[in-house]
Amino acid sequence: MKSAAVVVAGLLALSAYYVYLPLPSTVSQPWRLMLLDAAFRVAQETCYLAHFLGFRHHLRTLNFVTGALDKLNVQSSDKVKITDTQFDGIEVRVYEPSTRGGEKTLKRSVVYIHGGGWALASARGGYYNNLCLIMAESLDAVIVSIEYRLVPDFHFPVQFDDVLRATKHFMRPEVLARYSVDPSRVAISGDSAGGNLAAAVCQEITQEENITRRFKLQALVYPVLQPLDFNTPSYQQNEVTAVLPRFIMVRFWIDYFSGSYDFVHPMVVNNHTALDVSQAGPFREHLDWTFLLPSRFRKNYQPVTPAAGQAEIIQAMPALLDVRAAPLLAEREVFRLQPKTYILTCEIDVLRDDGLMYAKRLEKAGVEVTVDHFEDCFHGCMIFTSWPTNFSAGHRTRDSYIKWLSQNL
Ligand SMILES: *[C@@H]1O[C@H](CO)[C@@H](O)[C@H](O)[C@H]1NC(C)=O
Ligand SMILES: *[C@@H]1O[C@H](CO)[C@@H](O)[C@H](O)[C@H]1NC(C)=O
Ligand SMILES: *[C@@H]1O[C@H](CO)[C@@H](O)[C@H](O)[C@H]1NC(C)=O
């Protein structure tokens, strides 16, 4: 009896230790977030251990497990027709709201690209299906959600190319007409790694001469935009925070480029962009946050720029400098061509400054930008809007995002 009590107490202490995570006092619903984070960490670490023991790639296992749970909560609506089809060979899920009042007017439309570190989640799982369904209903818009192929079966630039191909197909006049979409009212949008793909594809399409149809807007939700500085103030501040700690984001980048995890530690200290790595030189000013971030976000953080680093990292993964992977590295002329932009950022997010720097560079290039910052919210929150991961942060960010689209698209 006594020993059982000791074991139980020990297990409780251990799980409390495991679940407890120091979070900023400003975060809303901290205990719920700690539980979500702990559950996700257990899943990630179990898959990682299995990977280490020679089982399948940890991201494939993790996506299988989280995907199975995600499929349990797929909603539908009698007001929206959902179709799985292909656009130029790429899987997409299309949401068409039924025409209100019977008249056939042209609708607005959003091309949506889901997040998940280029490796996780699905347009057909509950999280993103339910988001797109609500967008279709509340905006009375046609939503195209792209089921691009994932890491670790496919690597950069496959994800970019899939999204580009599906998007270009959809933007063809006869395809827009088939879905009764108004060609002058189409937006591109995505969250996290999907925001990365949305921004990169938007840049690409604005530069292609032969495309006459362009996006009216882009809406980026806590996007990933650069892999050169893992010591921006938000990376330093949120190094070990919930859902997306810094080393996990670095691993997602490495997996995207099919690189080696030996580079995780050197990249965390910015060795890949040290002053003696000449290839990185030309890009430095594009992400100089001492200049691009307002002081309330810079706080007292100092830039991390080692004098000597490891040039072999960029040699092994040249895509680190490719604008299709890192839209923040684009030249000013490309920024000038971008449409009106919405960027949602969260304070409890290593990627906050990726979004804020992108906003500043767009603004400097003359593009109209809305930054929608949430002081008490965390990375990934927008999809967490129902049991067992129901967060007020999810409802508030989603409502604000949809409201902006509704007023501007
Ligand atoms: C644009 O269209 C012209 C004429 O149809 C063609 O010759 C050219 O190769 C196209 N350019 C691109 C970049 O596709
Ligand atoms: C960063 O690079 C320096 C110089 O090559 C090296 O001495 C140091 O060990 C590296 N740091 C890490 C964490 O790999
Ligand atoms: C989910 O959270 C929202 C906002 O906090 C709340 O209004 C709603 O009632 C919750 N729904 C459930 C099923 O708990």
XYZ file of C-alpha atoms and ligand atoms in Angstrom:
451
model
C 0.000 0.000 0.000
C 2.665 2.395 1.127
C 4.942 1.626 -1.786
C 2.030 2.017 -4.224
C 1.388 5.467 -2.786
C 5.048 6.334 -3.230
C 4.983 5.150 -6.835
C 1.785 7.105 -7.551
C 3.210 10.232 -5.920
C 6.395 9.776 -7.909
C 4.485 9.388 -11.169
C 2.361 12.429 -10.392
C 5.442 14.489 -9.626
C 7.069 13.246 -12.805
C 4.055 14.063 -14.952
C 3.655 17.457 -13.289
C 7.308 18.084 -14.025
C 6.780 16.943 -17.590
C 3.618 18.958 -18.138
C 4.768 22.116 -16.396
C 6.289 24.666 -18.704
C 7.134 28.209 -17.716
C 4.883 30.406 -19.863
C 4.612 34.185 -19.929
C 2.038 35.435 -17.436
C 0.125 37.056 -20.284
C -0.848 33.780 -21.989
C -4.537 32.905 -21.856
C -5.581 29.444 -20.539
C -2.007 28.456 -19.522
C -2.859 25.029 -18.074
C -4.781 23.964 -21.126
C -1.825 25.040 -23.272
C 0.619 23.116 -21.058
C -1.463 19.946 -21.461
C -1.668 20.366 -25.238
C 2.063 20.963 -25.375
C 2.850 17.972 -23.154
C 0.642 15.669 -25.240
C 2.300 16.875 -28.425
C 5.755 16.507 -26.855
C 5.044 12.931 -25.732
C 3.903 12.078 -29.267
C 6.917 13.790 -30.849
C 9.447 12.223 -28.501
C 7.967 8.735 -28.807
C 8.121 8.983 -32.601
C 11.638 10.354 -32.391
C 12.756 7.491 -30.163
C 11.208 4.975 -32.573
C 13.038 6.698 -35.434
C 16.275 6.487 -33.495
C 15.706 2.752 -32.928
C 15.429 2.255 -36.669
C 11.643 2.363 -37.057
C 10.076 4.709 -39.638
C 10.964 8.390 -40.017
C 9.593 10.142 -36.939
C 7.624 12.688 -38.952
C 5.842 9.944 -40.909
C 4.830 8.195 -37.690
C 3.815 11.465 -36.052
C 1.689 12.454 -39.022
C 0.069 9.024 -39.035
C -0.861 9.245 -35.354
C -1.992 12.875 -35.305
C -3.738 12.375 -38.663
C -5.768 9.430 -37.335
C -7.030 11.592 -34.445
C -7.622 14.536 -36.775
C -9.932 12.432 -38.967
C -12.311 11.853 -36.027
C -13.621 15.398 -36.087
C -14.324 16.207 -39.739
C -17.417 18.369 -40.002
C -19.729 18.937 -42.938
C -22.526 21.377 -43.649
C -25.608 21.263 -45.830
C -24.808 24.825 -46.904
C -21.410 23.969 -48.411
C -20.593 21.419 -51.110
C -17.230 19.734 -50.469
C -15.433 18.077 -53.394
C -12.092 16.290 -53.536
C -10.553 16.683 -56.971
C -7.263 17.380 -58.729
C -5.921 20.604 -60.196
C -3.203 19.819 -62.740
C -2.519 16.520 -60.964
C -2.431 18.024 -57.451
C -5.024 16.938 -54.895
C -7.303 19.723 -53.683
C -10.447 19.977 -51.587
C -12.931 22.592 -52.818
C -15.644 24.177 -50.659
C -18.535 25.774 -52.547
C -21.215 27.569 -50.541
C -24.700 27.132 -51.971
C -25.859 30.236 -53.754
C -27.831 32.523 -51.508
C -31.214 33.710 -52.801
C -30.975 31.442 -55.847
C -29.285 34.045 -58.091
C -25.979 33.101 -59.654
C -23.600 35.890 -58.734
C -19.829 35.503 -58.865
C -18.231 34.654 -55.548
C -15.060 35.603 -53.739
C -12.432 32.929 -53.258
C -9.491 31.971 -51.033
C -6.725 29.522 -51.953
C -5.760 28.020 -48.581
C -2.516 26.203 -47.709
C -2.436 24.334 -44.416
C 0.430 24.420 -41.909
C 2.357 21.630 -40.170
C 6.060 22.204 -40.859
C 5.713 20.961 -44.477
C 5.395 17.498 -42.884
C 2.171 17.234 -40.892
C -1.612 17.689 -41.238
C -3.955 17.439 -44.176
C -6.576 19.464 -45.999
C -8.922 16.559 -45.292
C -8.347 16.319 -41.530
C -10.719 17.938 -39.073
C -8.568 20.909 -38.127
C -8.233 22.335 -41.633
C -11.462 20.974 -43.064
C -13.425 22.681 -40.322
C -11.526 25.945 -40.726
C -12.156 26.033 -44.487
C -15.797 25.115 -43.968
C -16.315 28.056 -41.626
C -14.457 30.339 -44.036
C -16.672 29.207 -46.925
C -19.821 29.777 -44.876
C -18.970 33.065 -43.258
C -17.342 34.656 -46.312
C -19.778 33.067 -48.802
C -16.592 32.278 -50.741
C -15.199 29.335 -52.680
C -12.264 27.897 -50.700
C -9.619 25.766 -52.393
C -7.518 23.852 -49.870
C -4.395 22.291 -51.371
C -3.296 18.788 -50.376
C 0.379 19.250 -51.290
C 2.740 16.323 -50.767
C 4.625 16.163 -47.478
C 8.044 15.655 -45.929
C 9.646 13.093 -45.439
C 8.417 11.453 -48.663
C 8.971 14.667 -50.609
C 11.262 17.604 -49.979
C 11.711 21.184 -51.154
C 10.810 22.306 -53.805
C 8.041 19.694 -54.266
C 5.722 21.414 -51.754
C 6.253 24.786 -53.431
C 5.746 23.314 -56.904
C 2.563 21.475 -55.902
C 1.006 24.626 -54.496
C 2.123 26.689 -57.481
C 0.706 24.212 -59.992
C -2.649 23.837 -58.269
C -2.930 27.606 -57.813
C -2.079 28.420 -61.436
C -4.609 25.860 -62.620
C -7.313 27.388 -60.444
C -6.489 30.917 -61.669
C -7.153 29.978 -65.297
C -10.196 31.935 -66.547
C -12.180 28.839 -67.507
C -11.589 27.189 -64.116
C -12.583 30.300 -62.158
C -15.702 30.492 -64.329
C -16.561 26.858 -63.642
C -16.613 27.618 -59.907
C -18.414 30.955 -60.404
C -15.501 32.874 -58.912
C -14.969 36.584 -59.480
C -11.388 36.745 -60.919
C -10.750 40.119 -59.292
C -11.566 38.836 -55.785
C -9.238 35.894 -55.114
C -6.900 35.735 -52.095
C -4.081 33.390 -51.209
C -3.640 32.400 -47.593
C -2.067 29.899 -45.236
C -0.823 29.397 -41.699
C 2.686 28.577 -40.452
C 4.436 26.485 -43.146
C 1.312 27.094 -45.267
C 1.908 30.837 -44.822
C 5.441 30.235 -46.073
C 4.117 28.527 -49.204
C 1.412 31.163 -49.694
C 3.941 34.027 -49.528
C 6.411 32.230 -51.806
C 3.790 31.318 -54.417
C 2.339 34.833 -54.284
C 5.815 36.243 -55.031
C 6.276 33.797 -57.885
C 2.902 34.520 -59.481
C 3.277 38.288 -59.260
C 6.510 37.974 -61.248
C 5.195 35.789 -64.047
C 4.512 37.949 -67.037
C 1.949 35.725 -68.674
C -0.404 35.496 -65.751
C -3.060 38.115 -66.146
C -5.087 37.121 -63.099
C -3.479 38.170 -59.857
C -4.428 37.890 -56.226
C -6.364 40.706 -54.661
C -4.909 39.880 -51.234
C -2.584 37.640 -49.313
C -3.342 36.680 -45.700
C -0.489 35.071 -43.765
C -1.107 33.553 -40.351
C 2.025 33.247 -38.178
C 4.048 32.435 -41.318
C 7.544 30.855 -41.460
C 9.604 33.167 -43.678
C 13.330 32.721 -43.129
C 15.905 30.122 -41.946
C 18.958 32.401 -41.616
C 18.505 33.892 -38.149
C 17.319 31.641 -35.333
C 18.087 34.380 -32.814
C 15.558 37.049 -33.635
C 14.043 38.467 -30.420
C 11.039 36.135 -30.785
C 13.295 33.089 -31.274
C 15.314 34.076 -28.205
C 12.261 34.903 -26.098
C 10.313 31.729 -27.022
C 13.220 29.320 -27.302
C 11.518 26.713 -25.094
C 7.892 27.705 -25.309
C 4.779 25.618 -26.026
C 3.968 23.802 -29.292
C 6.950 25.050 -31.297
C 10.276 25.351 -29.452
C 13.198 26.667 -31.453
C 15.017 23.386 -32.071
C 11.841 21.792 -33.452
C 11.482 24.631 -35.975
C 15.134 24.182 -36.966
C 14.500 20.459 -37.451
C 11.474 21.195 -39.662
C 13.697 23.368 -41.874
C 16.392 20.694 -42.044
C 13.836 18.035 -42.974
C 12.330 20.339 -45.616
C 15.765 20.488 -47.254
C 16.566 16.845 -46.570
C 19.612 17.867 -44.520
C 21.357 16.358 -41.529
C 20.307 16.808 -37.887
C 24.009 17.313 -37.116
C 23.319 20.897 -38.164
C 20.639 21.588 -35.540
C 23.013 22.851 -32.839
C 25.213 24.912 -35.144
C 22.122 26.505 -36.728
C 20.600 27.354 -33.351
C 23.671 29.540 -32.687
C 23.566 31.007 -36.239
C 26.806 29.290 -37.285
C 25.355 28.815 -40.775
C 25.253 32.586 -41.247
C 28.376 33.581 -39.297
C 30.308 36.575 -40.592
C 32.861 34.349 -42.342
C 30.122 32.581 -44.368
C 30.293 34.778 -47.447
C 27.230 33.289 -49.224
C 24.970 34.655 -46.484
C 26.402 38.184 -46.750
C 24.100 39.621 -49.421
C 20.985 38.579 -47.481
C 21.887 40.040 -44.114
C 20.203 43.395 -44.603
C 16.928 41.707 -45.627
C 16.478 40.404 -42.104
C 18.272 43.007 -40.052
C 15.796 43.147 -37.194
C 17.704 45.829 -35.316
C 16.282 48.018 -38.032
C 13.105 46.172 -39.148
C 11.494 45.597 -35.740
C 9.876 48.278 -33.581
C 11.605 48.668 -30.202
C 8.672 47.196 -28.263
C 9.422 43.878 -29.982
C 13.231 44.196 -29.963
C 13.228 44.675 -26.199
C 16.795 44.191 -24.929
C 17.716 41.273 -27.165
C 21.077 41.384 -28.945
C 21.797 40.004 -32.432
C 23.745 36.728 -32.533
C 26.347 36.950 -35.313
C 29.355 34.722 -34.667
C 32.586 35.819 -36.339
C 33.434 32.266 -37.359
C 30.938 29.563 -38.282
C 30.469 26.661 -40.672
C 30.177 27.402 -44.381
C 29.516 23.708 -45.050
C 25.935 24.072 -43.778
C 24.825 26.295 -46.650
C 26.884 24.182 -49.042
C 24.966 21.117 -47.897
C 21.604 22.911 -48.021
C 21.802 25.678 -50.643
C 18.004 26.013 -50.472
C 18.544 27.971 -47.244
C 19.148 30.939 -49.542
C 16.362 30.165 -52.032
C 13.530 32.728 -52.003
C 11.037 29.980 -52.837
C 11.806 28.585 -49.381
C 12.570 31.866 -47.651
C 10.316 34.644 -49.012
C 11.814 37.229 -46.626
C 15.040 37.068 -48.664
C 13.413 38.478 -51.816
C 14.566 41.754 -53.311
C 12.695 45.014 -52.866
C 11.431 44.914 -56.479
C 9.573 41.692 -55.685
C 8.058 43.126 -52.518
C 6.756 46.073 -54.540
C 4.632 43.717 -56.660
C 2.826 42.070 -53.731
C -0.897 42.598 -53.131
C -2.481 44.106 -50.028
C -1.432 41.923 -47.106
C -2.697 40.720 -43.740
C -0.223 39.199 -41.281
C -1.345 37.630 -38.014
C 1.342 37.301 -35.327
C 1.357 35.844 -31.822
C 3.591 36.948 -28.973
C 4.213 33.380 -27.795
C 5.765 32.225 -31.055
C 9.332 31.915 -32.319
C 7.999 33.052 -35.717
C 6.533 36.351 -34.534
C 9.456 38.340 -35.964
C 9.436 36.509 -39.311
C 5.938 37.949 -39.787
C 6.770 41.403 -38.399
C 9.879 41.755 -40.590
C 7.919 40.710 -43.677
C 5.283 43.304 -42.833
C 7.921 46.013 -42.483
C 9.612 45.140 -45.768
C 6.253 45.152 -47.587
C 5.384 48.518 -46.049
C 8.738 49.976 -47.059
C 8.053 48.793 -50.607
C 4.731 50.652 -50.609
C 2.339 47.724 -50.015
C -0.658 48.203 -47.738
C -0.233 45.883 -44.723
C -2.365 45.039 -41.698
C -0.496 43.473 -38.765
C -2.907 41.733 -36.409
C -0.878 40.981 -33.281
C -2.155 38.872 -30.371
C -0.274 39.470 -27.142
C -1.668 36.421 -25.261
C -1.747 33.857 -28.096
C 0.591 31.054 -29.186
C 1.860 29.531 -32.417
C -0.712 27.333 -34.146
C -3.674 28.505 -32.066
C -6.020 29.373 -34.944
C -6.972 25.769 -35.632
C -7.663 24.955 -31.972
C -11.345 25.767 -31.793
C -13.085 22.604 -30.662
C -12.906 19.873 -28.066
C -10.435 18.534 -26.914
C -8.293 21.430 -28.095
C -10.686 24.327 -27.679
C -8.886 27.598 -26.949
C -10.254 31.100 -26.719
C -7.043 32.079 -28.560
C -8.245 29.918 -31.466
C -11.657 31.567 -31.622
C -10.303 35.094 -31.328
C -7.565 34.722 -33.974
C -9.876 32.912 -36.384
C -12.655 35.481 -35.992
C -10.239 38.339 -36.519
C -8.689 36.705 -39.598
C -12.078 35.978 -41.176
C -13.308 39.476 -40.344
C -10.360 41.051 -42.163
C -10.947 38.828 -45.199
C -14.619 39.652 -45.148
C -13.947 43.402 -45.118
C -11.150 43.405 -47.672
C -11.724 40.608 -50.198
C 4.611 34.066 -72.393
O 3.808 33.936 -73.549
C 4.539 34.034 -74.741
C 3.568 34.035 -75.901
O 2.504 33.128 -75.690
C 5.556 32.877 -74.822
O 6.314 32.968 -76.008
C 6.473 32.970 -73.607
O 7.356 31.871 -73.595
C 5.671 32.995 -72.328
N 6.552 33.258 -71.202
C 6.550 32.514 -70.093
C 7.493 32.945 -69.007
O 5.822 31.550 -69.924
C 30.184 27.092 -34.402
O 31.301 27.263 -35.231
C 32.529 27.417 -34.505
C 33.626 27.750 -35.527
O 33.636 26.814 -36.558
C 32.812 26.141 -33.713
O 33.976 26.312 -32.955
C 31.645 25.867 -32.781
O 31.814 24.642 -32.105
C 30.337 25.827 -33.562
N 29.210 25.724 -32.643
C 28.356 24.677 -32.671
C 27.240 24.685 -31.658
O 28.465 23.771 -33.480
C -14.818 26.717 -26.935
O -14.227 27.937 -26.551
C -15.022 29.067 -26.874
C -14.208 30.322 -26.569
O -13.459 30.202 -25.417
C -16.340 29.006 -26.115
O -17.143 30.114 -26.457
C -17.041 27.715 -26.469
O -18.207 27.580 -25.688
C -16.145 26.509 -26.254
N -16.812 25.343 -26.792
C -16.787 24.152 -26.162
C -17.478 23.031 -26.850
O -16.215 23.984 -25.117
